[in-house]
Amino acid sequence: MSQPMVRLVERWLPNAFIFAVTLTFVVALLALGITDSGPVDVVRAWGDGLTGLLAFMTQISLVLLLGYVLAHTGPVRRLLVRLARVPRTPVQAYGFVTLCAALASLLTWGLGLVVAALLSIEVARVGRERGLRLHYPLLVAAGYSGFVVWHMGYSGSGPLAAATPDSFVEEQLGGVLPVTETIFSSWNLLAVLATVVVVVAAMGLLAPGRGDQVIELPEGAALAEDEDVELVATTEGPTPADRIDSMRLVTLLAGLLLLAYLVIWFVQEGFVLTLDIVNWTFLCLILLLVKSPRELGRLVARAAGNVGDILLQFPLYAGILGMMTATGLIQVFSDFFVSISNETTLGLFSFLAGGIVNFFVPSGGGQFAVQAPIFLDAAQQLGVDPAIVVMGIAYGDQWTNMIQPFWALPMLAIARLQIRDVMGFTTVTLLVTGVVFGVTMVLASL
């Protein structure tokens, strides 16, 4: 069933930047055709909007960068090696990788992707030592399937943007939307539990039978050992600067100071999360776990390449939002969804629309910036709880990631696989989670 889609993706899927440019022109043409705005008005609105998401862009970039760095710290990598020895059967292996990747993704999506790849490799290696027939592409697909819950968790871009003061959501709603009403609402937590159970079970049921072909981990493949950073030698030996660069005390003190700030924040503010607090939590953990400033610098340099697409594409998404706002196109779209929805179905439409828009705007934060104003306005007109549409957009974004390879590509690069190797399995994840997310949206709206 998935093979036609795999061939289509391999042959026709362009770079995500192409999608951003294409969407820019599509929105511009819609603004010209549907609203009273002229070409000069549209271009001016686009240009003025380019800087509209700079703060949000920086926050989202830090989520990815810090998640990657955290996953590559020595203690986390050693933990993955120990976890890989837990599963004893093939079915347990596929389900366990899914579960661990889901838990990591709920903490931060950057960590979830890296954990999915690294744990898949190590579980496959340990399984080979134990004589287990493990299908390596299914292990990697199971890890990526765990990513399907990321936007319901601690680093969910949309809900955190809605909870962050001075965001575009606060301007529209007239106040912030706390995470206790979105990420930590009872109905979302139940949906997280149901989704994880369903996906873990699905990956276990996909285990190859005795007569099925199995592609095992290539011989010699394994997690790289921790790289101990040596002092730069000179003719006179390590310099005082070299020794300072290799002192753990420096990063430890900075980490303890940041930990003190976080404790004070939660004591004084209560359980209030923003994108900034989430990022400082990850940075605190990194500072406490790395061995030296030199190691931290090496990890950050390695992770920096992963944020390039965000830095390049977010100004385009901001320009799209500027066009939609200044020309009144948001109001046109909003009125359309109001006309076809009611209090019960708007959440479901926000989920389905989120799944479609994700193909063109694969960044969760960028998609939320483009789509949220439309559905929040529709929710205000219909009297729907804004938390419903915020999470509906989040569900749609994470849902079609299973067949939208933008976020799978960096994980597959670590695992040394192609998208065609895993998409047959992740399509199953798309089908089973679509039922869970759709039912959740309807029930939460009643």
Coordinates of N, CA, C and O in Angstrom, one line a residue, residues 187-292:
W187 N -7.4 15.8 28.8 CA -7.7 15.1 27.6 C -6.5 14.9 26.7 O -6.3 13.9 26.0
N188 N -5.5 15.8 26.7 CA -4.3 15.6 25.9 C -3.4 14.6 26.5 O -2.8 13.8 25.8
L189 N -3.3 14.5 27.9 CA -2.5 13.5 28.5 C -3.1 12.1 28.2 O -2.3 11.1 28.0
L190 N -4.4 12.0 28.2 CA -5.0 10.7 27.9 C -4.7 10.3 26.4 O -4.5 9.2 26.1
A191 N -4.7 11.3 25.5 CA -4.4 11.1 24.1 C -3.0 10.7 24.0 O -2.7 9.8 23.1
V192 N -2.1 11.2 24.7 CA -0.7 10.8 24.7 C -0.5 9.3 25.0 O 0.1 8.6 24.3
L193 N -1.2 9.0 26.1 CA -1.1 7.6 26.6 C -1.7 6.6 25.5 O -1.1 5.6 25.2
A194 N -2.9 7.0 25.0 CA -3.5 6.1 24.0 C -2.6 6.0 22.7 O -2.5 4.9 22.1
T195 N -2.0 7.1 22.3 CA -1.2 7.1 21.1 C 0.0 6.2 21.3 O 0.4 5.4 20.4
V196 N 0.7 6.4 22.4 CA 1.9 5.6 22.6 C 1.6 4.1 22.7 O 2.3 3.3 22.1
V197 N 0.5 3.8 23.4 CA 0.1 2.4 23.4 C -0.2 1.8 22.1 O 0.2 0.7 21.7
V198 N -1.0 2.5 21.3 CA -1.3 2.1 19.9 C -0.1 1.9 19.0 O 0.0 0.9 18.3
V199 N 0.8 2.9 19.0 CA 2.0 2.8 18.2 C 2.9 1.7 18.6 O 3.5 1.0 17.7
V200 N 3.1 1.6 19.9 CA 4.0 0.5 20.4 C 3.4 -0.8 19.9 O 4.2 -1.7 19.5
A201 N 2.1 -1.0 20.1 CA 1.5 -2.3 19.7 C 1.6 -2.5 18.2 O 1.9 -3.6 17.7
A202 N 1.4 -1.4 17.4 CA 1.5 -1.6 15.9 C 2.9 -2.0 15.5 O 3.1 -2.8 14.6
M203 N 3.9 -1.4 16.1 CA 5.3 -1.7 15.7 C 5.6 -3.2 16.1 O 6.3 -3.9 15.3
G204 N 5.1 -3.6 17.2 CA 5.3 -5.0 17.6 C 4.6 -6.0 16.6 O 5.2 -7.0 16.2
L205 N 3.4 -5.6 16.2 CA 2.7 -6.5 15.2 C 3.3 -6.5 13.9 O 3.1 -7.4 13.1
L206 N 4.1 -5.5 13.5 CA 4.8 -5.5 12.2 C 6.0 -6.3 12.2 O 6.7 -6.4 11.1
A207 N 6.4 -6.9 13.3 CA 7.6 -7.8 13.3 C 7.6 -8.8 12.2 O 6.6 -9.5 12.1
P208 N 8.7 -9.0 11.4 CA 8.7 -10.0 10.4 C 8.5 -11.4 10.9 O 8.9 -11.7 12.0
G209 N 7.8 -12.2 10.1 CA 7.6 -13.6 10.5 C 8.9 -14.4 10.1 O 9.9 -13.9 9.6
R210 N 8.9 -15.7 10.4 CA 10.0 -16.6 10.2 C 10.5 -16.6 8.7 O 11.6 -16.7 8.4
G211 N 9.5 -16.6 7.8 CA 9.8 -16.7 6.4 C 10.1 -15.4 5.7 O 10.4 -15.3 4.6
D212 N 9.9 -14.3 6.5 CA 10.1 -13.0 5.9 C 11.5 -12.5 5.8 O 12.3 -12.9 6.6
Q213 N 11.8 -11.7 4.8 CA 13.2 -11.2 4.6 C 13.5 -10.2 5.8 O 12.7 -9.4 6.1
V214 N 14.7 -10.3 6.3 CA 15.1 -9.4 7.4 C 16.5 -8.8 6.9 O 17.4 -9.5 6.5
I215 N 16.5 -7.5 7.0 CA 17.7 -6.7 6.8 C 18.3 -6.3 8.1 O 17.8 -5.5 8.8
E216 N 19.5 -6.9 8.5 CA 20.1 -6.7 9.7 C 21.1 -5.5 9.7 O 21.4 -5.0 8.6
L217 N 21.5 -5.0 10.8 CA 22.5 -4.0 10.9 C 23.7 -4.4 10.3 O 24.2 -5.6 10.5
P218 N 24.4 -3.6 9.4 CA 25.6 -4.0 8.8 C 26.7 -4.4 9.8 O 26.7 -3.8 10.9
E219 N 27.5 -5.3 9.4 CA 28.6 -5.7 10.3 C 29.5 -4.5 10.6 O 29.9 -3.7 9.7
G220 N 29.9 -4.4 11.9 CA 30.8 -3.4 12.3 C 30.2 -2.1 12.7 O 30.8 -1.2 13.2
A221 N 28.9 -1.9 12.4 CA 28.2 -0.7 12.7 C 27.8 -0.7 14.2 O 27.4 -1.7 14.8
A222 N 28.1 0.5 14.9 CA 27.8 0.6 16.3 C 27.8 2.1 16.6 O 28.3 2.9 15.8
L223 N 27.4 2.4 17.8 CA 27.5 3.8 18.3 C 29.0 4.1 18.4 O 29.8 3.3 18.9
A224 N 29.3 5.3 18.0 CA 30.7 5.8 18.2 C 30.9 6.0 19.7 O 30.0 6.4 20.5
E225 N 32.1 5.7 20.1 CA 32.5 5.9 21.5 C 32.5 7.4 21.8 O 32.8 8.2 20.9
D226 N 32.4 7.8 23.1 CA 32.5 9.2 23.4 C 33.9 9.7 23.0 O 34.9 9.0 23.3
E227 N 33.9 10.8 22.4 CA 35.2 11.4 22.0 C 35.8 12.3 23.1 O 35.2 13.3 23.5
D228 N 36.8 11.8 23.7 CA 37.5 12.6 24.7 C 38.3 13.7 24.0 O 39.2 13.4 23.2
V229 N 38.1 14.9 24.4 CA 38.7 16.0 23.8 C 40.1 16.2 24.4 O 40.2 16.5 25.6
E230 N 41.2 16.1 23.7 CA 42.5 16.2 24.2 C 42.9 17.7 24.2 O 42.5 18.5 23.4
L231 N 43.8 18.0 25.1 CA 44.3 19.4 25.1 C 45.2 19.6 23.9 O 45.8 18.7 23.4
V232 N 45.1 20.8 23.4 CA 46.0 21.2 22.3 C 47.4 21.3 22.7 O 47.8 22.1 23.6
A233 N 48.3 20.4 22.2 CA 49.7 20.4 22.7 C 50.5 21.5 22.0 O 50.3 21.8 20.8
T234 N 51.4 22.1 22.7 CA 52.4 23.0 22.2 C 53.7 22.5 22.5 O 53.9 21.4 23.2
T235 N 54.7 23.2 22.1 CA 56.1 22.7 22.4 C 56.4 22.7 23.9 O 57.2 22.0 24.4
E236 N 55.6 23.5 24.7 CA 55.8 23.6 26.1 C 54.7 22.9 26.9 O 54.6 23.0 28.1
G237 N 53.9 22.1 26.1 CA 52.8 21.4 26.8 C 51.6 22.2 26.8 O 51.5 23.3 26.3
P238 N 50.5 21.7 27.4 CA 49.2 22.5 27.5 C 49.4 23.8 28.2 O 50.1 23.9 29.2
T239 N 48.8 24.9 27.6 CA 48.8 26.2 28.2 C 47.8 26.3 29.3 O 46.9 25.5 29.4
P240 N 47.9 27.4 30.1 CA 46.8 27.6 31.1 C 45.5 27.8 30.5 O 44.5 27.3 31.0
A241 N 45.4 28.4 29.3 CA 44.1 28.5 28.6 C 43.5 27.2 28.2 O 42.3 26.9 28.3
D242 N 44.4 26.3 27.8 CA 44.0 24.9 27.4 C 43.4 24.2 28.7 O 42.4 23.5 28.6
R243 N 44.1 24.4 29.8 CA 43.6 23.7 31.0 C 42.2 24.2 31.4 O 41.3 23.5 31.9
I244 N 42.1 25.6 31.3 CA 40.8 26.2 31.7 C 39.7 25.7 30.8 O 38.5 25.4 31.2
D245 N 40.0 25.6 29.5 CA 39.0 25.1 28.5 C 38.6 23.7 28.8 O 37.5 23.2 28.3
S246 N 39.4 22.9 29.5 CA 39.1 21.5 29.8 C 38.6 21.3 31.2 O 38.4 20.2 31.7
M247 N 38.3 22.4 32.0 CA 37.8 22.3 33.3 C 36.3 22.1 33.4 O 35.6 22.9 32.8
R248 N 35.9 21.1 34.1 CA 34.4 20.9 34.2 C 33.8 21.9 35.2 O 32.6 22.2 35.1
L249 N 34.6 22.5 36.1 CA 34.1 23.4 37.0 C 33.4 24.6 36.4 O 32.4 25.1 36.9
V250 N 33.9 25.0 35.2 CA 33.3 26.2 34.5 C 31.9 25.9 34.1 O 30.9 26.7 34.4
T251 N 31.6 24.8 33.4 CA 30.3 24.5 33.0 C 29.4 24.1 34.1 O 28.2 24.3 34.1
L252 N 30.0 23.5 35.1 CA 29.2 23.0 36.3 C 28.6 24.2 37.1 O 27.5 24.3 37.4
L253 N 29.5 25.3 37.2 CA 29.0 26.5 38.0 C 27.9 27.2 37.2 O 26.9 27.6 37.7
A254 N 28.1 27.3 35.8 CA 27.1 27.9 35.0 C 25.8 27.1 35.1 O 24.7 27.7 35.1
G255 N 25.9 25.8 35.1 CA 24.7 24.9 35.2 C 24.0 25.1 36.5 O 22.7 25.1 36.5
L256 N 24.7 25.1 37.6 CA 24.1 25.3 38.9 C 23.4 26.6 39.0 O 22.4 26.8 39.7
L257 N 24.0 27.7 38.4 CA 23.4 29.0 38.5 C 22.1 29.0 37.7 O 21.1 29.5 38.2
L258 N 22.1 28.3 36.6 CA 20.8 28.2 35.8 C 19.8 27.4 36.5 O 18.6 27.7 36.4
L259 N 20.2 26.3 37.2 CA 19.3 25.5 38.0 C 18.7 26.3 39.1 O 17.5 26.2 39.3
A260 N 19.5 27.2 39.7 CA 18.9 28.0 40.8 C 17.9 29.0 40.2 O 16.8 29.2 40.9
Y261 N 18.1 29.5 39.0 CA 17.1 30.4 38.4 C 15.8 29.6 38.1 O 14.7 30.2 38.4
L262 N 15.9 28.4 37.6 CA 14.7 27.6 37.3 C 13.9 27.3 38.5 O 12.7 27.3 38.5
V263 N 14.6 27.0 39.6 CA 13.9 26.7 40.9 C 13.2 27.9 41.3 O 12.0 27.8 41.7
I264 N 13.8 29.1 41.3 CA 13.2 30.3 41.7 C 12.0 30.6 40.8 O 10.9 31.0 41.3
W265 N 12.1 30.4 39.5 CA 11.0 30.7 38.6 C 9.8 29.8 38.9 O 8.7 30.4 39.0
F266 N 10.0 28.5 39.1 CA 8.8 27.6 39.3 C 8.2 27.9 40.7 O 7.0 27.7 40.9
V267 N 9.1 28.3 41.7 CA 8.5 28.6 43.0 C 7.7 29.8 43.0 O 6.6 29.9 43.6
Q268 N 8.2 30.8 42.3 CA 7.5 32.1 42.3 C 6.3 32.2 41.3 O 5.3 32.8 41.5
E269 N 6.5 31.5 40.1 CA 5.5 31.6 39.0 C 4.5 30.4 39.0 O 3.5 30.4 38.3
G270 N 4.9 29.3 39.7 CA 4.1 28.1 39.6 C 4.5 27.3 38.3 O 5.6 27.6 37.7
F271 N 3.7 26.3 37.9 CA 4.1 25.5 36.8 C 3.8 26.3 35.5 O 2.8 25.9 34.8
V272 N 4.5 27.3 35.2 CA 4.3 28.1 34.0 C 5.4 27.9 33.0 O 6.6 28.1 33.3
L273 N 5.1 27.3 31.8 CA 6.1 27.0 30.8 C 6.0 28.0 29.7 O 4.9 28.4 29.3
T274 N 7.2 28.5 29.2 CA 7.3 29.2 28.0 C 8.4 28.6 27.1 O 9.1 27.7 27.6
L275 N 8.5 29.0 25.9 CA 9.6 28.5 25.1 C 11.0 28.8 25.7 O 11.9 27.9 25.7
D276 N 11.1 29.9 26.3 CA 12.4 30.3 27.0 C 12.7 29.3 28.1 O 13.8 28.8 28.3
I277 N 11.7 29.1 29.0 CA 11.9 28.2 30.1 C 12.3 26.8 29.7 O 13.1 26.1 30.3
V278 N 11.6 26.3 28.7 CA 11.9 25.0 28.1 C 13.4 25.0 27.7 O 14.2 24.0 28.0
N279 N 13.8 26.0 26.9 CA 15.2 26.0 26.4 C 16.2 26.1 27.6 O 17.2 25.5 27.5
W280 N 15.9 26.9 28.6 CA 16.8 27.0 29.7 C 16.9 25.7 30.5 O 17.9 25.4 31.1
T281 N 15.8 24.9 30.5 CA 15.9 23.6 31.2 C 16.8 22.7 30.5 O 17.7 22.0 31.1
F282 N 16.8 22.7 29.1 CA 17.7 21.8 28.3 C 19.1 22.3 28.5 O 20.1 21.5 28.6
L283 N 19.3 23.6 28.5 CA 20.7 24.2 28.6 C 21.3 23.8 30.0 O 22.4 23.5 30.1
C284 N 20.4 23.9 31.0 CA 20.9 23.5 32.3 C 21.3 22.1 32.4 O 22.4 21.8 32.9
L285 N 20.6 21.2 31.8 CA 21.0 19.8 31.8 C 22.3 19.6 31.1 O 23.2 18.8 31.5
I286 N 22.4 20.3 29.9 CA 23.6 20.1 29.1 C 24.9 20.6 29.9 O 25.9 19.9 30.0
L287 N 24.7 21.8 30.6 CA 25.9 22.3 31.3 C 26.2 21.4 32.5 O 27.4 21.3 32.9
L288 N 25.3 20.7 33.1 CA 25.6 19.8 34.2 C 26.2 18.5 33.7 O 26.8 17.8 34.5
L289 N 25.9 18.1 32.5 CA 26.3 16.8 32.0 C 27.7 16.8 31.2 O 28.4 15.8 31.2
V290 N 28.0 17.9 30.5 CA 29.2 18.0 29.7 C 30.4 18.0 30.6 O 30.4 18.4 31.8
K291 N 31.6 17.6 30.1 CA 32.8 17.5 30.9 C 33.6 18.8 30.9 O 34.5 18.9 31.8
S292 N 33.4 19.7 29.9 CA 34.2 20.8 29.9 C 33.6 21.8 28.8 O 32.8 21.4 28.0

